[in-house]
Coordinates of C-alpha atoms in Angstrom, one line a residue:
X1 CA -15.1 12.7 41.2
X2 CA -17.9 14.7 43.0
X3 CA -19.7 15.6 39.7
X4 CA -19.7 12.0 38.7
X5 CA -21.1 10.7 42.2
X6 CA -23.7 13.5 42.1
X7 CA -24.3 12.4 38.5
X8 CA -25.1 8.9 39.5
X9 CA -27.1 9.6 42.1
X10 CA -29.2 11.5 40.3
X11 CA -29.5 8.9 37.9
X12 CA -30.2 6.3 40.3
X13 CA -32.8 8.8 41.5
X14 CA -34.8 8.8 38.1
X15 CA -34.4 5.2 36.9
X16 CA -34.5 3.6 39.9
X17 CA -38.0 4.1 41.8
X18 CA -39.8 2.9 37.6
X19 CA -37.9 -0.3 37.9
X20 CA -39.0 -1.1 41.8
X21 CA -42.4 -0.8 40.2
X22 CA -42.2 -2.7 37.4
X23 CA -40.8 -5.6 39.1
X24 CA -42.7 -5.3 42.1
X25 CA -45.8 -5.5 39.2
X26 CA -44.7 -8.1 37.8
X27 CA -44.5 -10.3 41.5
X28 CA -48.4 -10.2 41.9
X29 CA -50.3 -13.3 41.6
X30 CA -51.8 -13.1 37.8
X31 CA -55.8 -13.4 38.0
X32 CA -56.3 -10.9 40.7
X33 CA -58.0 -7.7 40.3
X34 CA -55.4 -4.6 40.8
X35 CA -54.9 -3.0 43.4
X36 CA -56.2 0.4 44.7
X37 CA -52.3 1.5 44.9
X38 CA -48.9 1.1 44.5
X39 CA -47.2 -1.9 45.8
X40 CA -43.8 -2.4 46.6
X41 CA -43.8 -5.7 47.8
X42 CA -47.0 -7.4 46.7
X43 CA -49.3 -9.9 48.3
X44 CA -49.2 -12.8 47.9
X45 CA -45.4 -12.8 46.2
X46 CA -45.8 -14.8 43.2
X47 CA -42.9 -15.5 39.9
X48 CA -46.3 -17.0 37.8
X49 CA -46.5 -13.9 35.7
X50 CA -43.0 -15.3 34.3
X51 CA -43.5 -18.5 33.2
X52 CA -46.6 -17.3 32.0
X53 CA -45.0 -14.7 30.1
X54 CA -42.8 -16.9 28.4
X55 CA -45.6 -19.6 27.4
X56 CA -47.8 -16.8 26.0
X57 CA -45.5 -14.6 24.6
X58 CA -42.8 -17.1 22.8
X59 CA -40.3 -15.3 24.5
X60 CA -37.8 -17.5 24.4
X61 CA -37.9 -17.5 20.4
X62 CA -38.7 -13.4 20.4
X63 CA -35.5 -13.1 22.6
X64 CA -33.3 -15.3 20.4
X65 CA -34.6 -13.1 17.2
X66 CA -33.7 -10.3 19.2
X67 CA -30.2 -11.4 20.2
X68 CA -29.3 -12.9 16.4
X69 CA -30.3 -8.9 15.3
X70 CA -28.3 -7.3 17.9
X71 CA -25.5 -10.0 17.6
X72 CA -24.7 -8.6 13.8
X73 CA -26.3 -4.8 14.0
X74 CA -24.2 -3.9 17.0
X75 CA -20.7 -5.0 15.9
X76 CA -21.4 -3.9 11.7
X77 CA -22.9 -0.5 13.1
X78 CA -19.6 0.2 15.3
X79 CA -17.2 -0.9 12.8
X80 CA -19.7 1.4 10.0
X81 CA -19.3 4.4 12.3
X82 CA -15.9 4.3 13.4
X83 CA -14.7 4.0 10.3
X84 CA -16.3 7.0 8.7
X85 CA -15.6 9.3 11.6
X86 CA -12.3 8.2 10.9
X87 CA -12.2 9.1 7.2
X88 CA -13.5 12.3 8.2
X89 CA -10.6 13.0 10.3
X90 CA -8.6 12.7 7.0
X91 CA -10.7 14.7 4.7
X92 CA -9.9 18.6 3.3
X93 CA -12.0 20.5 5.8
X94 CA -14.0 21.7 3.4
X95 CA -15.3 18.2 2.5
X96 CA -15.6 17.6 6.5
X97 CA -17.7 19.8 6.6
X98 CA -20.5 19.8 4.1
X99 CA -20.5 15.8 5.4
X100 CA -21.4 17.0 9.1
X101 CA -23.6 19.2 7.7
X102 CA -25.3 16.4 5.7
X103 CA -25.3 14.3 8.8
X104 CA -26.9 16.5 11.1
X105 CA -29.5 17.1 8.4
X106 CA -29.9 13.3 8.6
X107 CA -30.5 13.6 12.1
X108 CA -33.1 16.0 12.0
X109 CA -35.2 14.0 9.1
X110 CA -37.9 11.9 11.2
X111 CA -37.5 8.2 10.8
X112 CA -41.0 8.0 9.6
X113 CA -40.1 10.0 6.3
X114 CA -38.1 7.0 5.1
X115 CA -40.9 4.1 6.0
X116 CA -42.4 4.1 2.6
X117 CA -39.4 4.1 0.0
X118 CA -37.7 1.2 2.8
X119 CA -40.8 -1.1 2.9
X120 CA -40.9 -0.6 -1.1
X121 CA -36.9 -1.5 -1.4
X122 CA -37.4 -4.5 0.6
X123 CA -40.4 -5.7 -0.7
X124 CA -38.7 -5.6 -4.3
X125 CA -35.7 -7.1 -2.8
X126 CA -37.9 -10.1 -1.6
X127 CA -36.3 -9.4 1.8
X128 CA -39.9 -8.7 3.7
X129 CA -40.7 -11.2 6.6
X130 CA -37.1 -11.4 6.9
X131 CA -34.7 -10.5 10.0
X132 CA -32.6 -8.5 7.2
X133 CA -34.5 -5.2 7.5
X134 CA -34.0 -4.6 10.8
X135 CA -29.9 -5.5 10.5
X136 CA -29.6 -3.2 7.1
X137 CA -29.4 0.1 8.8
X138 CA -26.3 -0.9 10.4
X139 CA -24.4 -0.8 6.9
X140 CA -25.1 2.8 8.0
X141 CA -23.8 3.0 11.3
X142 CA -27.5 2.8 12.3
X143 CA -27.7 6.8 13.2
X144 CA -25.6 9.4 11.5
X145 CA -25.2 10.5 15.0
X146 CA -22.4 7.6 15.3
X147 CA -20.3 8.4 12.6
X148 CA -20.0 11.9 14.5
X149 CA -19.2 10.5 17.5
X150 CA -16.4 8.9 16.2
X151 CA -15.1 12.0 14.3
X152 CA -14.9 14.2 17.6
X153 CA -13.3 11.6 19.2
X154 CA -10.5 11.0 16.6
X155 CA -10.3 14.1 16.4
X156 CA -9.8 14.9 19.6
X157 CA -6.5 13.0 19.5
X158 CA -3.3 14.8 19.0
X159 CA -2.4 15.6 15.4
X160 CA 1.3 14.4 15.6
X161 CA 0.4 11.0 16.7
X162 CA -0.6 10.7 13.0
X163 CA 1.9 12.7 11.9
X164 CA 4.1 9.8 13.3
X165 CA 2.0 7.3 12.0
X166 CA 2.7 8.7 8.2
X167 CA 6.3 8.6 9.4
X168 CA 6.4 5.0 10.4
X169 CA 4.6 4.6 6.5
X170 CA 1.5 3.5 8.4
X171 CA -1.5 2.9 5.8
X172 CA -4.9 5.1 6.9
X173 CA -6.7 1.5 7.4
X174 CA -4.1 0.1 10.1
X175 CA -4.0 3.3 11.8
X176 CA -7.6 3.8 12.5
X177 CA -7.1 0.0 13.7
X178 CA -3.7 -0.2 15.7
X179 CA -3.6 3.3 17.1
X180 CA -6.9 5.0 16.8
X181 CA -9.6 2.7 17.9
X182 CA -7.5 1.9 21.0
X183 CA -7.5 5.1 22.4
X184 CA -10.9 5.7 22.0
X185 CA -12.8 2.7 23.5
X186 CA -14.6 4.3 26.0
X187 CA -16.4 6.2 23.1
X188 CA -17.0 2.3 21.1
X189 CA -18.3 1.0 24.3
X190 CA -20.6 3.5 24.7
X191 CA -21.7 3.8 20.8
X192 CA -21.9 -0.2 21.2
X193 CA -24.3 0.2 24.5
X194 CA -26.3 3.1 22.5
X195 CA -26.5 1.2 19.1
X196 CA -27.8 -2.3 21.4
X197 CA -30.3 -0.5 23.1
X198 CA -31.5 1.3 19.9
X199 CA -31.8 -2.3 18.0
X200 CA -33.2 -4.2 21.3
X201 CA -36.2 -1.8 21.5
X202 CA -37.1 -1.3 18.3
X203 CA -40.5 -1.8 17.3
X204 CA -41.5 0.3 14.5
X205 CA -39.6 -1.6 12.3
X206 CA -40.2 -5.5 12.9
X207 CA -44.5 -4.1 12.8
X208 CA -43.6 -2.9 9.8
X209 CA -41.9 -5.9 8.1
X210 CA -42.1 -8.8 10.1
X211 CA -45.7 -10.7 9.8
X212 CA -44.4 -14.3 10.8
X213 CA -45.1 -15.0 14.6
X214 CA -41.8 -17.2 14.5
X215 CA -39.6 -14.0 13.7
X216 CA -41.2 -11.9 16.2
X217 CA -38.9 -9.6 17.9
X218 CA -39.1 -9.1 21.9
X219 CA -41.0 -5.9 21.2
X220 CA -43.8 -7.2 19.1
X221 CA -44.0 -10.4 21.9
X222 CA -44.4 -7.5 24.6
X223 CA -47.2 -5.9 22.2
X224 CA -49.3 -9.3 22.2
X225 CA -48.8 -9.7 25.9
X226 CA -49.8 -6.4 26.5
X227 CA -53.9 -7.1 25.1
X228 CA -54.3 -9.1 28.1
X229 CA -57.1 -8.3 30.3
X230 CA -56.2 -6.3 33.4
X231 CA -56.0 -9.5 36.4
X232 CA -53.2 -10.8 34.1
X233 CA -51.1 -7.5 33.8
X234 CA -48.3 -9.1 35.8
X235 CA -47.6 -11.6 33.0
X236 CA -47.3 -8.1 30.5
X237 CA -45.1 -6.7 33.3
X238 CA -43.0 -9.7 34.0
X239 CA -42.4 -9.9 30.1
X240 CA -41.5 -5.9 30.3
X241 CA -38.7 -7.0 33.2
X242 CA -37.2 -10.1 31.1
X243 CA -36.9 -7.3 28.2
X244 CA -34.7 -5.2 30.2
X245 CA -32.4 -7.0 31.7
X246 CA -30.0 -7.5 28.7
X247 CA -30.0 -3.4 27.9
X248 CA -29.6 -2.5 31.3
X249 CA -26.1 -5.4 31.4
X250 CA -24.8 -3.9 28.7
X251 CA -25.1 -0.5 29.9
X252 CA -23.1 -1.7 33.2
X253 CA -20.4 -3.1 31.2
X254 CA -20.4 -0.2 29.1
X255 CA -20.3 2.0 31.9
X256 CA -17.5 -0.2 33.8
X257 CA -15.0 -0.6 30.7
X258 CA -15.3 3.2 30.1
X259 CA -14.7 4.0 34.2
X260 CA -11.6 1.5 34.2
X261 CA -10.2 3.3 30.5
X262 CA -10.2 6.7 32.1
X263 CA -8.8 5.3 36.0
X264 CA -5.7 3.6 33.3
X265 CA -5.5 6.8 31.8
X266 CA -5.0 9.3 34.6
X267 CA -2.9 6.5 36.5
X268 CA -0.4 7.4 33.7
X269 CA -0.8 10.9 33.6
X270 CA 0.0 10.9 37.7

């Protein structure tokens, strides 16, 4: 309990003092030259920069783009990843291994690398100016950091519990969904909260592929908002806080369904 308290404070101590700024930025009365310092609380108070982020940005359509993404990556990305790290867990060690291996060589490959043959497979697909690009790497699980996630977690659970599941003549697919997948959804919240925020931000891929103002993403609303001259920084800023509401819910539910799991879990062990 103390590690996690000093753990959060910590936290608190990084995150927090950015965000004060950024909304305390984005409260200024837009037209005014900036000031010589930092301002906590801003005068005059003004919520202008918002509306005028919204009008100037479309982010009302930018966030709805945003949300339809995240609405199908997140859930196809968790069900992708679960259920490979679940296959792993019921593969010859051997063949566990060379696919970790492959994985983590995955990870290392930067994300640039791929740009070219992608924008090329799209473009032949016809599926360019579309939202499908950025929802496509979820039939991937998104990362192949997922996938292992989901394998440590699995296999972290005891070995007779499927031992007993080939007993009761279980079939692989309605054990990874009847007895697995419940005992490990601390871990799916918080691939779910990681996967979100990975899709929510992204920005390299809708500039690559999206060139339709009406599929804009939140990211590339921010980027137009953000060539605004200097007095009207507040509306960039007050576009920057709308952005990270939604990531930073979802991290507290994340956080909350994960803190109530393990309080149910060592209830039982007491």
């Amino acid at each position: 309990m103390r590690v996690r308290t000093v753990g959060a404070v910590a936290v608190v101590a990084v995150f927090l003092p950015p965000l004060l700024m950024l909304v305390a930025g984005s409260l200024r009365e837009p037209g005014l030259p900036p000031p010589p310092g930092p301002q906590l609380v801003p005068d005059p108070l003004s919520t202008e920069g918002y509306s005028r982020a919204v009008d100037l940005g479309g982010l009302l359509r930018a966030g709805l783009n945003s949300t339809i993404v995240a609405a199908i990556a997140v859930p196809a990305s968790v069900l992708v990843a679960s259920l490979a790290g679940f296959a792993m867990t019921q593969l010859p060690r051997r063949v566990t291994t060379a696919v970790v291996v492959a994985s983590l060589a995955a990870l290392a490959a930067p994300a640039t690398a791929l740009l070219v043959p992608r924008f090329a497979l799209f473009r032949t697909l016809g599926l360019t100016d579309t939202l499908a690009p950025l929802i496509a790497p979820a039939l991937l699980a998104t990362s192949p950091l997922y996938p292992l996630v989901f394998y440590l977690a699995f296999r972290a659970l005891p070995a007779d519990l499927y031992d007993a599941c080939r007993l009761e003549d279980l079939s692989p697919l309605r054990t990874w969904w009847r007895v697995a997948m419940p005992l490990v959804r601390p871990v799916t919240a918080a691939v779910g909260a990681l996967t979100f925020v990975l899709t929510w931000s992204n920005f390299l891929d809708p500039l690559v592929y999206l060139y339709d103002r009406e599929l804009f993403t939140l990211p590339l609303a921010l980027r137009s908002l953000s060539t605004l001259d200097p007095t009207n920084f507040p509306v960039f800023l007050a576009g920057a806080v709308l952005t990270t509401i939604p990531p930073l819910v979802v991290f507290a539910l994340a956080q909350r369904h994960a803190l109530r799991h393990l309080r149910v879990h060592q209830y039982r062990e007491t």
